């Protein structure tokens, strides 16, 4: 809960993009509020070691990194509030931002609401979430000690999650719909050199076997080349198939691409509405790194500052 309702800068989201923006705007003496969202700290809070954020020779844990960023922003006066935005009136300034708990007005908005893990949309997927199905290896890996599990995906996330899961599981099978990985060479090598990991190529999951009572018992899978359908015995299913940007509240208000990523002007974080900026994974479907999110958060803050000055 915040004691006031009007801010110069309102930041939606508290991952690296949001917190970097807040560090810059609050340090520039702009009254800044950060609405933390349902997952305070963002996706880094469900990751383990971050090895590629400059300044941490030995790496840093994701949750620790975002916690430090938050403290740094708070040191300059940024106000962090747990609230979830349900509606934004972008038609007039000051902008009105309605949340589950409170309503705020602000002179500028920095959207840094990030992205959410994508799932396959299988028939009983939602029922089985937490009963053998997961979209977060670091959250749930612990529950799969000595079990045989499947990771779906062929990108860096799939490799990272599979390697992480070998800390617990007896065996991890990476099911990928093609026979070529999208993941970077270094991540591929880590997975391929791990003796607990096997690859199942050209394969998609069609159904989940099991129930909440008995847990996950297997998968119905299909070979994308031969069309052959078969059963695959496994006790866990982890999705690592990318992310969807959290931009629903801006639908029909801001320009977006066909996947829902907010379109920003070239070399800028400006959206199609003056005073509204977008930073991090909501506008970046390409790089999606903590450091690029932080970088665009910085850009958004500087652009918001210039906008407010003018
Ligand atoms: P991604 O690169 O978009 O990869 C998603 C993977 O899931 C792809 O292999 C894709 O298959 C597969 N996929 C998507 N939809 C599917 C479906 N419906 N059914 C089956 N498979 C499906 O996503 P990501 O791995 O989450 O990575 C996102 C970004 O974060 C990337 O830029 C990545 O480099 C970065 N990242 C970096 C690190 C690191 O460096 N430590 C760790 C994690 C993520 P196709 O290949 O056939 O399209």
Short mmCIF file of C-alpha atoms and ligand atoms in Angstrom, two decimals:
data_model
loop_
_atom_site.label_atom_id
_atom_site.label_comp_id
_atom_site.label_asym_id
_atom_site.label_seq_id
_atom_site.Cartn_x
_atom_site.Cartn_y
_atom_site.Cartn_z
CA UNK A 1 0.00 0.00 0.00
CA UNK A 2 1.36 3.42 -0.92
CA UNK A 3 0.55 6.56 1.06
CA UNK A 4 0.10 8.69 -2.05
CA UNK A 5 -1.61 8.17 -5.32
CA UNK A 6 0.20 10.38 -7.85
CA UNK A 7 3.73 9.72 -9.13
CA UNK A 8 5.91 11.18 -11.86
CA UNK A 9 6.91 7.74 -12.99
CA UNK A 10 4.92 4.54 -12.54
CA UNK A 11 6.81 1.35 -13.33
CA UNK A 12 4.82 -1.81 -14.00
CA UNK A 13 6.96 -4.82 -13.08
CA UNK A 14 9.91 -5.41 -10.81
CA UNK A 15 12.34 -7.55 -12.80
CA UNK A 16 15.68 -6.23 -14.06
CA UNK A 17 13.98 -3.85 -16.54
CA UNK A 18 11.60 -2.36 -13.96
CA UNK A 19 14.13 -2.05 -11.18
CA UNK A 20 16.84 -0.58 -13.40
CA UNK A 21 14.33 1.99 -14.64
CA UNK A 22 13.41 2.76 -11.03
CA UNK A 23 17.08 3.16 -10.02
CA UNK A 24 17.56 5.74 -12.75
CA UNK A 25 14.31 7.68 -12.31
CA UNK A 26 14.45 7.82 -8.51
CA UNK A 27 18.11 8.82 -8.64
CA UNK A 28 17.02 11.63 -11.00
CA UNK A 29 14.70 12.78 -8.21
CA UNK A 30 11.54 11.71 -9.98
CA UNK A 31 8.91 10.33 -7.66
CA UNK A 32 8.74 6.70 -8.69
CA UNK A 33 6.42 3.86 -7.80
CA UNK A 34 7.07 0.27 -8.84
CA UNK A 35 4.09 -2.07 -9.01
CA UNK A 36 5.66 -5.43 -8.34
CA UNK A 37 3.06 -7.69 -9.94
CA UNK A 38 2.20 -11.27 -9.08
CA UNK A 39 5.79 -12.46 -9.33
CA UNK A 40 7.85 -9.77 -7.55
CA UNK A 41 11.33 -9.74 -9.07
CA UNK A 42 10.08 -11.39 -12.25
CA UNK A 43 11.48 -14.43 -14.00
CA UNK A 44 14.88 -14.21 -12.29
CA UNK A 45 13.21 -15.28 -9.09
CA UNK A 46 12.58 -18.70 -10.59
CA UNK A 47 16.07 -19.19 -11.93
CA UNK A 48 19.21 -20.35 -10.15
CA UNK A 49 22.69 -19.20 -11.08
CA UNK A 50 22.99 -16.17 -13.30
CA UNK A 51 26.47 -16.52 -14.77
CA UNK A 52 26.38 -13.90 -17.47
CA UNK A 53 25.34 -10.71 -15.68
CA UNK A 54 28.47 -8.52 -15.75
CA UNK A 55 30.02 -7.71 -12.40
CA UNK A 56 29.60 -11.12 -10.79
CA UNK A 57 32.68 -13.15 -11.61
CA UNK A 58 31.38 -16.24 -9.84
CA UNK A 59 27.75 -15.69 -10.82
CA UNK A 60 24.88 -14.67 -8.60
CA UNK A 61 21.58 -16.32 -7.72
CA UNK A 62 18.66 -14.83 -9.68
CA UNK A 63 16.55 -13.94 -6.62
CA UNK A 64 19.54 -12.27 -4.98
CA UNK A 65 20.27 -10.19 -8.08
CA UNK A 66 16.73 -8.77 -8.29
CA UNK A 67 16.61 -8.25 -4.50
CA UNK A 68 19.82 -6.16 -4.75
CA UNK A 69 18.37 -4.14 -7.64
CA UNK A 70 15.25 -3.42 -5.61
CA UNK A 71 17.26 -2.28 -2.58
CA UNK A 72 19.36 -0.07 -4.85
CA UNK A 73 16.23 1.61 -6.26
CA UNK A 74 14.71 1.98 -2.78
CA UNK A 75 17.90 3.66 -1.60
CA UNK A 76 17.11 6.51 -4.01
CA UNK A 77 13.49 6.68 -2.89
CA UNK A 78 11.63 4.41 -5.28
CA UNK A 79 8.49 3.01 -3.68
CA UNK A 80 7.78 -0.70 -4.26
CA UNK A 81 4.20 -1.82 -3.82
CA UNK A 82 2.69 -5.24 -4.23
CA UNK A 83 -0.20 -4.66 -6.59
CA UNK A 84 -1.42 -6.03 -9.89
CA UNK A 85 -2.56 -3.71 -12.68
CA UNK A 86 -5.99 -4.48 -14.09
CA UNK A 87 -6.58 -1.43 -16.29
CA UNK A 88 -4.70 1.54 -17.68
CA UNK A 89 -6.36 4.66 -19.06
CA UNK A 90 -3.93 5.75 -21.73
CA UNK A 91 -6.24 8.33 -23.28
CA UNK A 92 -5.38 11.32 -21.13
CA UNK A 93 -2.66 12.60 -18.87
CA UNK A 94 -2.10 12.12 -16.05
CA UNK A 95 -2.56 8.43 -16.88
CA UNK A 96 -4.78 6.43 -14.54
CA UNK A 97 -3.59 2.99 -13.52
CA UNK A 98 -6.15 0.81 -11.78
CA UNK A 99 -4.83 -2.08 -9.70
CA UNK A 100 -6.40 -4.82 -7.62
CA UNK A 101 -5.69 -2.87 -4.41
CA UNK A 102 -5.38 0.80 -5.39
CA UNK A 103 -5.64 3.31 -8.19
CA UNK A 104 -2.75 5.58 -9.14
CA UNK A 105 -2.23 8.50 -11.46
CA UNK A 106 1.11 9.27 -13.07
CA UNK A 107 2.81 11.51 -15.62
CA UNK A 108 4.64 8.68 -17.31
CA UNK A 109 4.51 4.89 -17.39
CA UNK A 110 7.34 2.43 -17.89
CA UNK A 111 5.92 -0.98 -18.80
CA UNK A 112 8.29 -3.70 -17.64
CA UNK A 113 5.78 -6.45 -16.99
CA UNK A 114 7.91 -9.16 -18.59
CA UNK A 115 6.75 -12.46 -19.97
CA UNK A 116 5.25 -15.72 -18.70
CA UNK A 117 6.26 -19.29 -19.49
CA UNK A 118 4.34 -20.86 -22.34
CA UNK A 119 2.69 -24.27 -21.95
CA UNK A 120 1.43 -26.77 -24.54
CA UNK A 121 -2.29 -26.43 -23.82
CA UNK A 122 -2.78 -30.20 -23.44
CA UNK A 123 -6.24 -31.40 -22.33
CA UNK A 124 -5.50 -32.12 -18.65
CA UNK A 125 -2.42 -29.90 -18.35
CA UNK A 126 -3.93 -27.45 -15.86
CA UNK A 127 -5.27 -30.23 -13.63
CA UNK A 128 -1.86 -31.89 -13.58
CA UNK A 129 0.11 -28.70 -12.80
CA UNK A 130 1.81 -29.40 -9.50
CA UNK A 131 1.03 -33.11 -9.84
CA UNK A 132 3.91 -33.97 -12.15
CA UNK A 133 3.63 -31.11 -14.63
CA UNK A 134 5.59 -27.89 -14.19
CA UNK A 135 6.86 -24.88 -16.11
CA UNK A 136 9.59 -24.09 -13.61
CA UNK A 137 12.45 -26.49 -12.99
CA UNK A 138 13.98 -24.38 -10.24
CA UNK A 139 10.68 -24.21 -8.37
CA UNK A 140 9.74 -27.87 -8.63
CA UNK A 141 12.90 -29.86 -9.44
CA UNK A 142 13.30 -30.79 -5.81
CA UNK A 143 10.13 -32.90 -5.96
CA UNK A 144 11.58 -35.19 -8.63
CA UNK A 145 14.38 -36.86 -6.71
CA UNK A 146 15.46 -40.09 -8.41
CA UNK A 147 12.58 -39.83 -10.88
CA UNK A 148 12.59 -40.03 -14.65
CA UNK A 149 11.36 -36.84 -16.21
CA UNK A 150 10.82 -35.09 -19.52
CA UNK A 151 11.70 -31.56 -20.57
CA UNK A 152 9.98 -30.25 -23.70
CA UNK A 153 11.83 -27.68 -25.83
CA UNK A 154 15.01 -27.15 -27.78
CA UNK A 155 16.13 -23.69 -26.68
CA UNK A 156 18.50 -22.43 -23.99
CA UNK A 157 15.81 -22.74 -21.33
CA UNK A 158 15.26 -26.42 -22.12
CA UNK A 159 19.00 -27.15 -21.91
CA UNK A 160 19.38 -25.13 -18.71
CA UNK A 161 16.37 -26.72 -17.04
CA UNK A 162 17.35 -30.23 -18.11
CA UNK A 163 20.87 -29.82 -16.72
CA UNK A 164 19.48 -28.34 -13.51
CA UNK A 165 17.00 -31.20 -13.14
CA UNK A 166 19.78 -33.80 -13.31
CA UNK A 167 20.70 -32.63 -9.80
CA UNK A 168 17.54 -34.39 -8.64
CA UNK A 169 16.27 -36.74 -11.31
CA UNK A 170 17.63 -40.16 -12.22
CA UNK A 171 17.14 -39.42 -15.91
CA UNK A 172 16.01 -36.44 -17.99
CA UNK A 173 14.70 -36.85 -21.55
CA UNK A 174 14.62 -33.72 -23.70
CA UNK A 175 11.76 -34.04 -26.18
CA UNK A 176 12.16 -31.71 -29.12
CA UNK A 177 9.86 -31.29 -32.09
CA UNK A 178 12.75 -31.03 -34.55
CA UNK A 179 16.15 -32.68 -34.84
CA UNK A 180 18.10 -29.46 -34.47
CA UNK A 181 18.36 -27.42 -31.30
CA UNK A 182 17.75 -23.71 -31.09
CA UNK A 183 19.93 -23.46 -27.98
CA UNK A 184 23.38 -21.83 -28.02
CA UNK A 185 26.39 -24.11 -28.54
CA UNK A 186 27.61 -23.85 -24.95
CA UNK A 187 24.20 -24.80 -23.54
CA UNK A 188 23.82 -27.64 -26.04
CA UNK A 189 27.24 -29.00 -25.06
CA UNK A 190 26.38 -28.93 -21.38
CA UNK A 191 23.23 -30.96 -21.98
CA UNK A 192 24.82 -33.34 -24.44
CA UNK A 193 27.77 -34.02 -22.15
CA UNK A 194 25.51 -34.82 -19.22
CA UNK A 195 25.18 -38.57 -18.93
CA UNK A 196 21.77 -38.35 -17.26
CA UNK A 197 20.29 -36.55 -20.29
CA UNK A 198 18.97 -38.20 -23.43
CA UNK A 199 17.45 -36.51 -26.48
CA UNK A 200 14.26 -37.65 -28.15
CA UNK A 201 14.11 -35.93 -31.53
CA UNK A 202 11.20 -35.06 -33.82
CA UNK A 203 8.72 -35.68 -31.05
CA UNK A 204 5.72 -33.81 -29.66
CA UNK A 205 3.57 -34.51 -26.62
CA UNK A 206 -0.09 -35.17 -27.41
CA UNK A 207 -1.49 -36.09 -24.02
CA UNK A 208 -0.62 -36.53 -20.37
CA UNK A 209 -1.27 -39.85 -18.63
CA UNK A 210 -2.04 -40.04 -14.93
CA UNK A 211 -4.19 -38.25 -12.40
CA UNK A 212 -3.84 -36.00 -9.39
CA UNK A 213 -4.13 -39.09 -7.18
CA UNK A 214 -1.51 -41.27 -8.85
CA UNK A 215 0.63 -38.46 -10.30
CA UNK A 216 2.01 -38.39 -13.82
CA UNK A 217 2.62 -41.84 -15.24
CA UNK A 218 3.46 -41.18 -18.85
CA UNK A 219 2.88 -39.23 -22.04
CA UNK A 220 1.28 -39.92 -25.35
CA UNK A 221 3.88 -38.81 -27.87
CA UNK A 222 4.02 -38.52 -31.63
CA UNK A 223 6.93 -38.67 -34.01
CA UNK A 224 6.63 -35.61 -36.26
CA UNK A 225 8.42 -37.35 -39.14
CA UNK A 226 6.74 -40.75 -39.20
CA UNK A 227 3.46 -39.83 -37.54
CA UNK A 228 3.91 -42.80 -35.20
CA UNK A 229 2.10 -42.44 -31.88
CA UNK A 230 3.45 -44.17 -28.77
CA UNK A 231 3.46 -44.12 -24.98
CA UNK A 232 6.45 -42.70 -23.08
CA UNK A 233 6.83 -43.68 -19.45
CA UNK A 234 7.80 -40.73 -17.28
CA UNK A 235 7.03 -39.25 -13.88
CA UNK A 236 7.46 -35.58 -14.65
CA UNK A 237 6.86 -33.11 -17.48
CA UNK A 238 8.57 -29.72 -17.61
CA UNK A 239 7.69 -27.14 -20.25
CA UNK A 240 10.57 -25.05 -21.55
CA UNK A 241 9.04 -23.79 -24.77
CA UNK A 242 9.41 -20.07 -24.49
CA UNK A 243 7.33 -17.25 -23.13
CA UNK A 244 4.32 -15.03 -23.76
CA UNK A 245 4.64 -11.28 -23.08
CA UNK A 246 2.43 -9.95 -20.26
CA UNK A 247 0.68 -7.29 -22.30
CA UNK A 248 -3.04 -8.19 -22.10
CA UNK A 249 -3.98 -4.94 -20.36
CA UNK A 250 -2.55 -2.93 -23.26
CA UNK A 251 -4.36 -4.81 -26.02
CA UNK A 252 -5.96 -2.34 -28.46
CA UNK A 253 -4.20 0.50 -26.62
CA UNK A 254 -0.59 0.10 -27.66
CA UNK A 255 0.92 -1.14 -30.90
CA UNK A 256 1.96 -4.77 -30.60
CA UNK A 257 3.29 -7.43 -32.93
CA UNK A 258 1.31 -10.58 -33.70
CA UNK A 259 2.76 -12.35 -30.62
CA UNK A 260 1.73 -9.53 -28.27
CA UNK A 261 5.16 -7.92 -27.83
CA UNK A 262 4.88 -4.14 -27.51
CA UNK A 263 6.40 -2.38 -30.47
CA UNK A 264 8.84 0.36 -29.51
CA UNK A 265 10.31 3.00 -31.82
CA UNK A 266 13.73 2.14 -33.31
CA UNK A 267 16.62 2.78 -30.88
CA UNK A 268 14.10 3.78 -28.24
CA UNK A 269 11.67 2.46 -25.64
CA UNK A 270 8.92 4.85 -26.78
CA UNK A 271 5.56 3.26 -27.53
CA UNK A 272 2.95 4.81 -29.82
CA UNK A 273 1.64 6.88 -26.87
CA UNK A 274 3.70 9.82 -25.62
CA UNK A 275 4.80 9.27 -22.05
CA UNK A 276 4.45 5.48 -22.13
CA UNK A 277 7.62 3.46 -22.51
CA UNK A 278 8.25 -0.28 -22.64
CA UNK A 279 11.37 -2.08 -21.47
CA UNK A 280 12.58 -5.64 -21.10
CA UNK A 281 10.81 -8.82 -22.17
CA UNK A 282 7.49 -7.11 -22.94
CA UNK A 283 9.12 -5.55 -25.99
CA UNK A 284 12.00 -7.92 -26.69
CA UNK A 285 11.31 -11.28 -28.26
CA UNK A 286 14.89 -11.68 -29.44
CA UNK A 287 17.45 -11.26 -26.66
CA UNK A 288 15.41 -11.66 -23.44
CA UNK A 289 18.41 -11.51 -21.14
CA UNK A 290 18.59 -9.95 -17.69
CA UNK A 291 21.27 -7.58 -18.93
CA UNK A 292 19.38 -6.50 -22.05
CA UNK A 293 16.25 -6.01 -19.94
CA UNK A 294 18.26 -3.89 -17.50
CA UNK A 295 19.73 -1.94 -20.41
CA UNK A 296 16.34 -1.15 -21.90
CA UNK A 297 15.06 -0.26 -18.41
CA UNK A 298 17.81 2.34 -18.26
CA UNK A 299 16.84 3.64 -21.71
CA UNK A 300 13.18 3.90 -20.66
CA UNK A 301 14.12 5.85 -17.53
CA UNK A 302 16.23 8.34 -19.46
CA UNK A 303 13.51 8.75 -22.07
CA UNK A 304 10.86 9.21 -19.36
CA UNK A 305 13.05 11.83 -17.70
CA UNK A 306 13.44 13.74 -20.97
CA UNK A 307 9.72 13.45 -21.65
CA UNK A 308 8.86 14.85 -18.20
CA UNK A 309 11.34 17.71 -18.61
CA UNK A 310 9.79 18.74 -21.90
P1 LIG B 1 13.17 -20.18 -27.24
O1 LIG B 1 14.58 -19.87 -27.58
O2 LIG B 1 12.09 -19.46 -27.95
O3 LIG B 1 13.00 -21.75 -27.48
C1 LIG B 1 11.74 -22.35 -27.33
C2 LIG B 1 11.88 -23.81 -27.72
O4 LIG B 1 10.63 -24.44 -27.50
C3 LIG B 1 12.24 -24.00 -29.18
O5 LIG B 1 13.18 -25.04 -29.32
C4 LIG B 1 10.91 -24.36 -29.82
O6 LIG B 1 11.04 -25.26 -30.89
C5 LIG B 1 10.19 -25.06 -28.69
N1 LIG B 1 8.75 -24.88 -28.80
C6 LIG B 1 8.04 -23.73 -28.86
N2 LIG B 1 6.72 -23.98 -28.93
C7 LIG B 1 6.59 -25.32 -28.94
C8 LIG B 1 5.49 -26.18 -29.00
N3 LIG B 1 4.23 -25.71 -29.07
N4 LIG B 1 5.71 -27.50 -28.97
C9 LIG B 1 6.97 -27.99 -28.89
N5 LIG B 1 8.07 -27.22 -28.81
C10 LIG B 1 7.88 -25.91 -28.85
O7 LIG B 1 12.86 -19.98 -25.71
P2 LIG B 1 13.82 -20.17 -24.44
O8 LIG B 1 14.59 -21.40 -24.52
O9 LIG B 1 12.90 -19.96 -23.29
O10 LIG B 1 14.82 -18.96 -24.52
C11 LIG B 1 14.33 -17.62 -24.62
C12 LIG B 1 15.51 -16.65 -24.66
O11 LIG B 1 16.18 -16.66 -23.41
C13 LIG B 1 16.55 -17.00 -25.70
O12 LIG B 1 17.03 -15.82 -26.26
C14 LIG B 1 17.61 -17.70 -24.91
O13 LIG B 1 18.90 -17.56 -25.50
C15 LIG B 1 17.53 -16.98 -23.58
N6 LIG B 1 18.00 -17.85 -22.47
C16 LIG B 1 19.33 -17.85 -22.17
C17 LIG B 1 19.83 -18.65 -21.16
C18 LIG B 1 21.28 -18.62 -20.84
O14 LIG B 1 22.06 -18.19 -21.66
N7 LIG B 1 21.70 -19.05 -19.68
C19 LIG B 1 18.96 -19.50 -20.45
C20 LIG B 1 17.61 -19.50 -20.79
C21 LIG B 1 17.14 -18.67 -21.81
P3 LIG B 1 11.69 -24.79 -32.30
O15 LIG B 1 13.16 -24.71 -32.04
O16 LIG B 1 11.30 -25.89 -33.21
O17 LIG B 1 11.06 -23.49 -32.63
#
